[in-house]
Short mmCIF file of C-alpha atoms and ligand atoms in Angstrom, two decimals:
data_model
loop_
_atom_site.label_atom_id
_atom_site.label_comp_id
_atom_site.label_asym_id
_atom_site.label_seq_id
_atom_site.Cartn_x
_atom_site.Cartn_y
_atom_site.Cartn_z
CA MET S 78 43.95 7.23 40.35
CA GLN S 79 47.73 8.51 40.27
CA TYR S 80 50.01 7.78 37.60
CA ILE S 81 53.53 8.05 37.22
CA SER S 82 56.19 7.73 35.35
CA THR S 83 57.89 4.03 33.86
CA ARG S 84 61.56 5.63 35.56
CA ASN S 85 60.63 7.22 38.25
CA SER S 86 57.48 5.75 41.14
CA ASN S 87 58.45 8.78 43.38
CA LYS S 88 56.34 11.32 41.30
CA ARG S 89 52.67 11.14 40.68
CA TYR S 90 50.53 12.87 37.88
CA THR S 91 47.43 13.39 37.27
CA LEU S 92 45.22 12.16 34.68
CA THR S 93 45.00 15.50 32.76
CA GLU S 94 49.08 16.36 33.61
CA ALA S 95 49.89 13.01 31.92
CA ILE S 96 47.08 12.97 29.36
CA GLN S 97 48.58 16.78 28.52
CA GLN S 98 52.99 16.25 28.54
CA GLY S 99 51.98 13.45 27.04
CA LEU S 100 55.34 12.46 27.79
CA ALA S 101 56.67 13.01 32.10
CA SER S 102 59.50 15.34 31.90
CA ASP S 103 62.25 12.14 33.14
CA GLY S 104 61.57 10.86 29.49
CA GLY S 105 59.46 7.49 30.96
CA LEU S 106 56.06 6.78 29.57
CA PHE S 107 52.66 7.70 32.32
CA ILE S 108 51.15 4.69 33.12
CA PRO S 109 48.19 3.77 35.85
CA GLU S 110 49.78 3.82 39.53
CA SER S 111 47.97 0.33 40.19
CA PHE S 112 45.74 -1.98 37.97
CA PRO S 113 42.47 -1.97 39.82
CA LYS S 114 41.19 -5.76 39.95
CA ILE S 115 37.51 -5.94 38.90
CA ASP S 116 34.83 -7.01 40.19
CA LEU S 117 32.69 -9.16 37.65
CA ALA S 118 29.62 -8.26 38.78
CA ASP S 119 29.63 -4.75 37.93
CA TYR S 120 29.37 -6.51 34.19
CA ASN S 121 27.11 -7.38 32.89
CA ILE S 122 26.38 -9.52 28.74
CA GLU S 123 23.62 -7.09 28.64
CA MET S 124 26.11 -3.87 29.16
CA SER S 125 26.10 -1.90 25.14
CA TYR S 126 30.43 -1.35 24.64
CA ILE S 127 30.53 2.03 25.65
CA GLU S 128 28.56 1.07 29.60
CA PHE S 129 31.28 -1.10 29.79
CA SER S 130 34.30 0.90 28.92
CA GLU S 131 32.35 3.51 31.13
CA MET S 132 32.95 1.17 34.51
CA LEU S 133 35.46 0.03 33.16
CA LEU S 134 37.37 2.89 32.80
CA LYS S 135 35.29 5.06 35.70
CA GLN S 136 38.47 3.42 37.05
CA TYR S 137 41.37 5.40 36.04
CA PHE S 138 38.60 8.64 36.14
CA LYS S 139 38.51 8.78 39.87
CA GLU S 140 40.13 11.89 41.08
CA ASP S 141 40.45 13.54 37.80
CA LYS S 142 38.02 16.65 36.49
CA LEU S 143 37.60 14.36 33.06
CA ASN S 144 35.76 12.02 35.29
CA PHE S 145 32.81 14.41 34.86
CA LYS S 146 32.68 13.50 30.88
CA LEU S 147 34.52 10.41 31.13
CA LYS S 148 29.70 9.03 30.55
CA GLU S 149 29.73 11.82 27.00
CA ILE S 150 33.64 10.67 26.10
CA CYS S 151 32.97 6.95 26.00
CA LYS S 152 29.77 7.74 23.53
CA ASN S 153 31.62 10.03 21.52
CA ALA S 154 34.68 7.96 21.50
CA PHE S 155 32.47 4.64 20.81
CA CYS S 156 30.70 5.21 18.41
CA PHE S 157 30.86 2.45 15.75
CA PRO S 158 30.86 -1.44 15.62
CA VAL S 159 33.21 -4.21 17.63
CA PRO S 160 32.02 -7.14 16.09
CA THR S 161 33.76 -10.53 16.40
CA VAL S 162 33.28 -12.38 13.51
CA LYS S 163 33.28 -16.63 13.62
CA ILE S 164 36.58 -18.28 11.38
CA ASN S 165 35.72 -21.62 12.27
CA HIS S 166 35.89 -23.82 15.79
CA ASN S 167 38.01 -22.30 17.16
CA VAL S 168 39.68 -18.66 15.78
CA GLU S 169 37.35 -15.63 15.70
CA MET S 170 38.97 -12.40 14.17
CA LEU S 171 37.74 -9.48 16.51
CA ASP S 172 37.40 -6.24 14.20
CA LEU S 173 38.93 -3.34 15.11
CA CYS S 174 38.08 -1.22 11.82
CA LYS S 175 34.90 -0.22 11.11
CA GLY S 176 35.60 3.14 12.82
CA PRO S 177 35.85 6.72 10.54
CA THR S 178 39.21 5.87 9.07
CA LEU S 179 38.83 2.17 9.00
CA SER S 180 42.36 0.74 11.42
CA PHE S 181 41.77 0.36 15.53
CA LYS S 182 43.92 4.07 16.08
CA ASP S 183 40.19 5.40 15.86
CA PHE S 184 40.05 3.75 19.35
CA GLY S 185 42.76 4.90 21.25
CA ALA S 186 42.44 8.94 18.64
CA LYS S 187 38.58 9.58 19.03
CA PHE S 188 38.65 8.66 22.57
CA LEU S 189 42.20 11.33 23.01
CA ALA S 190 40.92 13.87 20.95
CA GLU S 191 37.58 14.26 23.46
CA CYS S 192 39.77 13.97 26.73
CA VAL S 193 41.66 16.72 24.57
CA ASN S 194 39.31 19.03 23.65
CA HIS S 195 37.39 19.56 27.66
CA ILE S 196 41.22 19.94 28.45
CA SER S 197 41.65 23.01 26.99
CA THR S 198 38.70 24.80 26.81
CA ASN S 199 39.99 27.28 29.00
CA LYS S 200 42.91 27.62 26.18
CA LYS S 201 43.29 26.23 22.87
CA SER S 202 45.55 22.83 22.47
CA THR S 203 47.04 22.83 18.68
CA ILE S 204 48.61 19.27 17.81
CA MET S 205 51.11 18.65 15.96
CA VAL S 206 51.78 15.23 14.37
CA ALA S 207 54.07 13.40 11.85
CA THR S 208 52.87 10.48 9.88
CA SER S 209 54.53 7.89 7.66
CA GLY S 210 50.65 6.47 7.39
CA ASP S 211 47.98 5.47 9.44
CA THR S 212 48.10 7.86 12.96
CA GLY S 213 47.91 10.88 10.54
CA SER S 214 44.06 9.89 9.22
CA ALA S 215 43.58 8.81 12.68
CA VAL S 216 44.23 11.83 14.22
CA ALA S 217 43.23 14.27 11.27
CA SER S 218 39.39 12.38 12.00
CA ALA S 219 39.01 12.13 15.74
CA PHE S 220 39.96 16.30 16.16
CA TYR S 221 38.76 18.10 13.68
CA LYS S 222 35.50 20.64 14.56
CA LYS S 223 36.93 19.75 18.40
CA GLU S 224 35.93 23.65 18.02
CA ASN S 225 39.92 24.40 21.68
CA THR S 226 42.00 22.58 18.86
CA GLN S 227 43.74 22.57 16.03
CA VAL S 228 45.58 20.20 13.81
CA ILE S 229 48.83 20.68 12.46
CA VAL S 230 49.73 16.96 10.23
CA LEU S 231 53.04 16.68 9.10
CA PHE S 232 53.67 13.58 6.04
CA PRO S 233 56.47 13.69 3.55
CA LYS S 234 55.42 14.11 0.71
CA GLY S 235 55.63 11.98 -1.94
CA LYS S 236 55.80 9.26 0.84
CA ILE S 237 52.67 7.75 1.07
CA SER S 238 50.14 6.27 -0.45
CA LYS S 239 47.46 8.53 -2.37
CA LYS S 240 44.73 6.77 -0.53
CA GLN S 241 46.61 8.01 3.35
CA GLU S 242 47.36 11.22 1.56
CA LYS S 243 43.32 11.95 0.89
CA GLN S 244 42.47 10.36 4.67
CA ILE S 245 44.57 14.02 5.99
CA THR S 246 44.50 16.35 3.16
CA CYS S 247 40.78 16.35 3.32
CA TRP S 248 38.94 17.95 6.26
CA GLY S 249 39.88 22.37 6.20
CA LYS S 250 39.14 23.87 9.34
CA ASN S 251 40.45 23.41 12.33
CA ILE S 252 42.61 20.53 10.07
CA LEU S 253 46.24 21.86 8.47
CA PRO S 254 48.76 19.26 6.78
CA LEU S 255 51.92 19.99 5.17
CA ALA S 256 53.68 17.88 2.75
CA VAL S 257 57.10 17.61 4.07
CA HIS S 258 59.76 17.80 1.36
CA GLY S 259 61.37 15.72 3.48
CA THR S 260 60.85 12.13 4.99
CA PHE S 261 59.34 10.48 7.58
CA ASP S 262 62.39 11.38 10.02
CA ASP S 263 62.35 14.95 9.03
CA CYS S 264 58.79 15.30 10.17
CA GLN S 265 58.99 13.82 13.33
CA ARG S 266 62.15 15.65 14.15
CA LEU S 267 59.74 18.36 13.57
CA VAL S 268 57.25 17.88 15.49
CA LYS S 269 60.42 17.08 18.62
CA GLN S 270 61.78 20.40 18.08
CA ALA S 271 58.30 22.52 17.68
CA PHE S 272 58.43 20.96 21.25
CA GLN S 273 61.11 23.00 22.35
CA GLU S 274 60.22 26.44 21.32
CA ASN S 275 58.58 28.88 23.20
CA TRP S 276 56.42 30.42 20.73
CA TRP S 277 54.63 26.76 19.74
CA GLN S 278 54.94 26.25 23.62
CA HIS S 279 53.68 28.55 24.32
CA THR S 280 51.21 30.78 21.89
CA MET S 281 50.43 27.75 20.46
CA ASN S 282 50.11 25.35 23.06
CA ILE S 283 51.53 22.39 21.87
CA SER S 284 50.81 18.98 22.81
CA SER S 285 50.88 15.04 20.74
CA ALA S 286 48.64 12.87 20.02
CA ASN S 287 51.54 10.24 19.70
CA SER S 288 50.46 6.30 20.18
CA ILE S 289 52.96 7.40 23.60
CA ASN S 290 49.55 9.20 25.15
CA ILE S 291 48.95 7.69 27.54
CA GLY S 292 44.93 8.85 26.22
CA ARG S 293 45.27 6.46 23.55
CA LEU S 294 46.53 3.56 25.42
CA LEU S 295 43.39 3.91 27.70
CA PRO S 296 40.57 2.95 25.71
CA GLN S 297 41.88 0.58 23.77
CA MET S 298 41.55 -2.11 27.11
CA THR S 299 38.44 -1.74 26.54
CA TYR S 300 37.60 -4.18 22.93
CA TYR S 301 39.48 -6.97 24.91
CA ALA S 302 37.84 -6.53 27.91
CA TYR S 303 34.35 -6.35 26.26
CA THR S 304 35.43 -8.36 23.68
CA SER S 305 36.71 -11.29 26.44
CA PHE S 306 33.58 -11.20 29.03
CA GLN S 307 31.58 -11.88 26.12
CA TYR S 308 33.40 -15.65 24.85
CA TYR S 309 33.92 -16.27 28.47
CA PHE S 310 29.83 -15.76 29.20
CA LYS S 311 29.15 -18.27 26.20
CA ASN S 312 31.27 -20.36 26.29
CA ASN S 313 32.62 -20.99 29.66
CA LYS S 314 35.92 -20.60 29.20
CA PRO S 315 38.70 -17.80 28.56
CA VAL S 316 40.22 -16.58 25.29
CA GLY S 317 43.94 -15.86 23.84
CA PHE S 318 43.86 -13.16 22.11
CA ILE S 319 46.63 -13.01 18.71
CA VAL S 320 48.00 -9.14 18.17
CA PRO S 321 49.86 -7.28 15.65
CA THR S 322 52.53 -5.26 17.40
CA GLY S 323 54.10 -2.48 16.27
CA ASN S 324 55.53 -0.22 18.48
CA LEU S 325 53.30 -2.54 21.91
CA GLY S 326 50.84 -0.12 22.30
CA ASN S 327 47.88 -2.07 21.25
CA ALA S 328 49.86 -5.11 23.34
CA THR S 329 50.23 -3.46 25.95
CA ALA S 330 46.43 -2.47 26.70
CA ALA S 331 45.20 -5.92 25.42
CA PHE S 332 47.83 -6.76 29.20
CA TRP S 333 46.63 -4.91 31.21
CA ALA S 334 42.73 -5.85 30.74
CA LYS S 335 44.44 -8.88 31.54
CA GLU S 336 46.54 -7.50 35.12
CA MET S 337 43.34 -6.44 35.93
CA GLY S 338 41.09 -9.23 35.38
CA PHE S 339 39.53 -10.16 32.66
CA PRO S 340 39.18 -13.56 30.95
CA ILE S 341 41.85 -13.84 29.26
CA ARG S 342 43.93 -16.76 29.03
CA GLU S 343 46.98 -15.43 27.16
CA ILE S 344 48.23 -12.96 24.84
CA SER S 345 50.35 -14.13 21.85
CA LEU S 346 52.22 -11.10 19.82
CA SER S 347 52.63 -11.60 15.74
CA THR S 348 55.33 -9.03 14.11
CA ASN S 349 56.79 -8.39 10.99
CA ALA S 350 60.34 -8.86 10.09
CA ASN S 351 61.12 -6.55 12.18
CA ARG S 352 62.13 -9.22 14.79
CA VAL S 353 63.41 -7.34 18.01
CA ILE S 354 60.58 -8.50 20.22
CA SER S 355 61.20 -12.46 19.26
CA ASP S 356 64.75 -11.90 19.55
CA TYR S 357 64.31 -10.87 23.10
CA LEU S 358 61.73 -13.75 23.50
CA ASP S 359 64.79 -16.12 22.35
CA SER S 360 67.91 -14.86 23.87
CA GLY S 361 67.22 -11.73 27.32
CA ILE S 362 68.41 -9.55 25.16
CA PHE S 363 66.73 -6.04 23.70
CA SER S 364 68.62 -4.78 21.43
CA PRO S 365 66.64 -1.91 19.32
CA ARG S 366 67.24 -1.99 15.43
CA THR S 367 66.90 0.95 12.94
CA SER S 368 63.49 -0.80 11.29
CA LEU S 369 62.96 -2.77 7.43
CA THR S 370 60.21 -2.05 5.47
CA THR S 371 57.71 -4.58 5.07
CA LEU S 372 54.42 -5.34 3.58
CA ALA S 373 52.73 -4.76 7.26
CA ASN S 374 54.63 -1.42 7.21
CA ALA S 375 52.02 0.51 9.74
CA MET S 376 54.96 -1.88 11.98
CA ASP S 377 57.14 -1.65 9.80
CA VAL S 378 58.94 -0.60 14.24
CA GLY S 379 63.02 -1.51 15.21
CA ASN S 380 62.79 0.41 18.72
CA PRO S 381 58.97 -0.37 19.61
CA SER S 382 58.44 2.30 22.56
CA ASN S 383 56.52 0.50 24.44
CA PHE S 384 58.23 -2.24 25.58
CA GLU S 385 59.43 0.02 28.55
CA ARG S 386 55.06 0.26 29.78
CA LEU S 387 55.67 -4.03 29.76
CA THR S 388 58.24 -4.73 31.79
CA LYS S 389 56.99 -2.30 34.13
CA LEU S 390 54.65 -4.97 34.32
CA PHE S 391 56.46 -7.83 34.28
CA PRO S 392 59.81 -6.79 35.56
CA GLU S 393 61.22 -9.84 36.34
CA LYS S 394 63.24 -11.24 32.47
CA GLU S 395 61.85 -15.07 34.02
CA ASN S 396 57.65 -14.18 33.90
CA PHE S 397 58.29 -11.42 30.78
CA LEU S 398 59.27 -14.48 29.65
CA LYS S 399 56.64 -16.51 30.65
CA ASN S 400 53.76 -13.72 29.54
CA ILE S 401 55.05 -13.25 26.93
CA SER S 402 55.17 -14.76 23.36
CA ALA S 403 55.50 -13.45 19.55
CA ILE S 404 55.92 -15.10 16.07
CA SER S 405 57.98 -12.94 13.29
CA VAL S 406 56.66 -12.83 9.60
CA SER S 407 58.04 -12.63 6.64
CA ASP S 408 56.30 -11.31 3.84
CA ASP S 409 55.88 -14.08 1.96
CA GLN S 410 54.58 -15.45 4.97
CA ILE S 411 51.89 -12.37 4.58
CA GLU S 412 51.25 -12.28 1.41
CA GLN S 413 50.82 -16.44 1.76
CA THR S 414 48.99 -16.33 4.33
CA ILE S 415 46.11 -14.10 2.31
CA ILE S 416 46.18 -15.78 -0.23
CA ASN S 417 44.62 -18.71 2.53
CA ILE S 418 42.82 -17.60 4.15
CA TYR S 419 40.99 -15.88 1.45
CA ASN S 420 40.38 -18.86 -1.04
CA LYS S 421 40.10 -21.30 3.02
CA TYR S 422 37.47 -18.79 4.45
CA ASP S 423 36.89 -16.23 1.79
CA LYS S 424 37.53 -12.83 3.84
CA ILE S 425 40.10 -10.66 3.07
CA ILE S 426 42.48 -9.45 5.53
CA CYS S 427 44.96 -6.74 5.43
CA PRO S 428 48.99 -7.51 5.81
CA HIS S 429 48.81 -6.88 9.20
CA THR S 430 46.63 -8.64 10.28
CA ALA S 431 48.23 -11.75 7.96
CA THR S 432 50.75 -11.95 10.62
CA ALA S 433 48.75 -12.51 13.31
CA PHE S 434 46.58 -14.89 10.76
CA PHE S 435 50.20 -17.34 10.45
CA ALA S 436 50.59 -16.76 14.54
CA LYS S 437 47.73 -19.09 14.23
CA GLU S 438 48.74 -21.80 12.56
CA TYR S 439 51.71 -22.22 15.38
CA LYS S 440 49.49 -22.00 17.68
CA SER S 441 47.75 -24.56 20.32
CA ASP S 442 44.15 -25.65 19.66
CA ASP S 443 43.17 -23.90 22.11
CA SER S 444 40.32 -21.48 21.26
CA TRP S 445 41.62 -17.53 19.83
CA ILE S 446 40.97 -14.57 18.98
CA VAL S 447 42.76 -13.05 16.21
CA VAL S 448 42.81 -8.67 16.00
CA SER S 449 42.56 -7.22 12.66
CA THR S 450 43.43 -4.06 12.71
CA ALA S 451 43.39 -1.88 9.07
CA ASP S 452 40.21 -2.52 6.33
CA PRO S 453 42.10 -4.44 4.01
CA CYS S 454 41.52 -1.58 1.28
CA LYS S 455 43.33 0.18 2.70
CA PHE S 456 46.48 -1.21 1.13
CA ASP S 457 44.47 -3.03 -2.14
CA ASP S 458 47.76 -2.38 -4.22
CA ILE S 459 49.13 -4.96 -1.89
CA ILE S 460 46.45 -7.62 -2.06
CA GLU S 461 44.63 -6.89 -5.06
CA PRO S 462 47.07 -8.36 -6.95
CA ILE S 463 47.99 -11.15 -4.71
CA ILE S 464 44.08 -11.97 -4.81
CA ARG S 465 43.56 -10.66 -8.31
CA LYS S 466 39.95 -9.50 -6.47
CA LYS S 467 38.95 -5.89 -6.63
CA ILE S 468 38.17 -5.35 -2.30
CA PRO S 469 35.52 -3.47 -1.75
CA ILE S 470 35.57 0.14 -0.04
CA PRO S 471 33.40 0.76 2.61
CA GLN S 472 31.45 3.95 3.03
CA GLN S 473 32.96 5.36 5.33
CA MET S 474 36.12 5.93 2.73
CA GLN S 475 34.51 6.57 -0.72
CA GLU S 476 33.13 9.60 1.90
CA LEU S 477 36.48 10.65 2.49
CA LEU S 478 37.58 10.32 -1.05
CA ASN S 479 34.39 11.71 -2.70
CA LYS S 480 36.15 14.62 -0.62
CA GLU S 481 37.84 17.52 -2.00
CA THR S 482 41.46 17.84 -0.65
CA LYS S 483 43.69 20.87 -0.26
CA ASN S 484 47.15 20.75 1.94
CA TRP S 485 49.78 23.26 1.36
CA GLU S 486 53.99 21.65 0.73
CA VAL S 487 56.48 23.25 2.90
CA GLN S 488 59.86 22.63 3.29
CA ALA S 489 61.31 20.53 5.92
CA ASP S 490 62.07 23.09 8.31
CA LEU S 491 60.21 24.95 11.58
CA LYS S 492 60.24 28.09 10.48
CA ASP S 493 58.51 27.92 7.71
CA ILE S 494 55.94 25.89 9.34
CA GLU S 495 54.68 28.41 11.97
CA GLU S 496 55.34 30.97 8.73
CA ILE S 497 52.25 29.22 7.56
CA SER S 498 50.30 28.88 11.16
CA ARG S 499 50.27 32.01 11.42
CA GLN S 500 48.75 31.98 7.79
CA TYR S 501 46.12 29.79 8.37
CA PHE S 502 44.85 30.39 12.23
CA PHE S 503 45.25 33.15 13.66
C1 PLP B 821 49.99 1.01 14.53
C2 PLP B 821 49.50 -0.29 13.81
C3 PLP B 821 49.40 -1.44 14.12
C4 PLP B 821 50.27 -1.23 15.40
O1 PLP B 821 49.81 -1.39 16.65
P1 PLP B 821 50.97 -0.96 17.73
O2 PLP B 821 50.00 -0.66 18.33
O3 PLP B 821 51.74 -0.17 17.23
O4 PLP B 821 51.78 -2.36 17.80
C5 PLP B 821 49.44 -2.72 13.47
N1 PLP B 821 49.12 -3.03 12.34
C6 PLP B 821 47.88 -1.21 11.97
C7 PLP B 821 47.28 -1.26 10.63
C8 PLP B 821 48.18 -0.02 12.50
O5 PLP B 821 47.87 1.03 12.28
#
């Protein structure tokens, strides 16, 4: 399997190159040159999640040197349960929040960390990542103690929640957390700047772990494939998914799994008040804008980067509109849905997951699996006042909260960051 850029299909890359580069040199995103159709006979209901995933991903690792490591990568990355929970007669919830930092981002981050660690055996890689919350903790946790890597996490000082900050600053060893005097945009700008500087490129061998990396997207296909296969076997019909969406990464992975032929009836998206996708579906015009702040803040995206990957999958607008539907959900509706689901099913859901449950109300009576993207305890400050109840804290979160934390403060200046990195890593 070779990989191409969304903007130019002439040049081909290996999987290792695509993971290492993150972004193609023409500014496009990497995609597989084709989506192999599955042979259902290769899969069976007895397979463990790890075996199933290895069978699926094998196609995408063919001809790459990482191929020999795929079994080990799957075993180490998919080390937590992926349960589907019954909600009522035609709705189930796919719970993607059982990983070490309690959001679906653990799947992509852990898988990518395994890949990067193997790729970097000859030369250590430095991952630099800017975060406004979930990504930083998932990446820090995933790369922690991976001996061929070191990680710098930039977060805007005082602008992320206390729990989020703890999850980024509790690691030590090869993880350097930096509280930047500035905004999230400053943090992102510093990362981009570092990628253009000699010292960072050559001495530090800088690499990115952000959500556009193909090494984060491929593993996300596995839970749609596995869950739809299990559902089909038990119910003898394909199921639909409703996916809470921001940068469209998770949703793109779902469409890729469907494209391969896994038994998925349809895929529907839910967004918060950032309406760029619903507006596109209504008007046929894609108009990126600055993002609005909402209760579902991990989905506050005004210019979803994976849109480019989806349009490659459905190049004709008519086909795009036929295959994709989306509902935009306001903060009031998110709050109301959290209350409704709690009262009706005694289930506490996070604000992101709430957008999908809200969208379900406008869907057909067919069977649906609503995707849960984060554990509610990460958003206790929003949810507890609404439902007036304390949210239980899962054990892995409690363990992180009990750890000691340490971070360094820096100005929004790359020279400052270089200085601290020299002290910390050399
Ligand atoms: C990142 C994130 C999303 C959005 O996922 P995309 O792949 O960017 O569409 C949704 N919910 C939670 C909790 C997230 O952390």
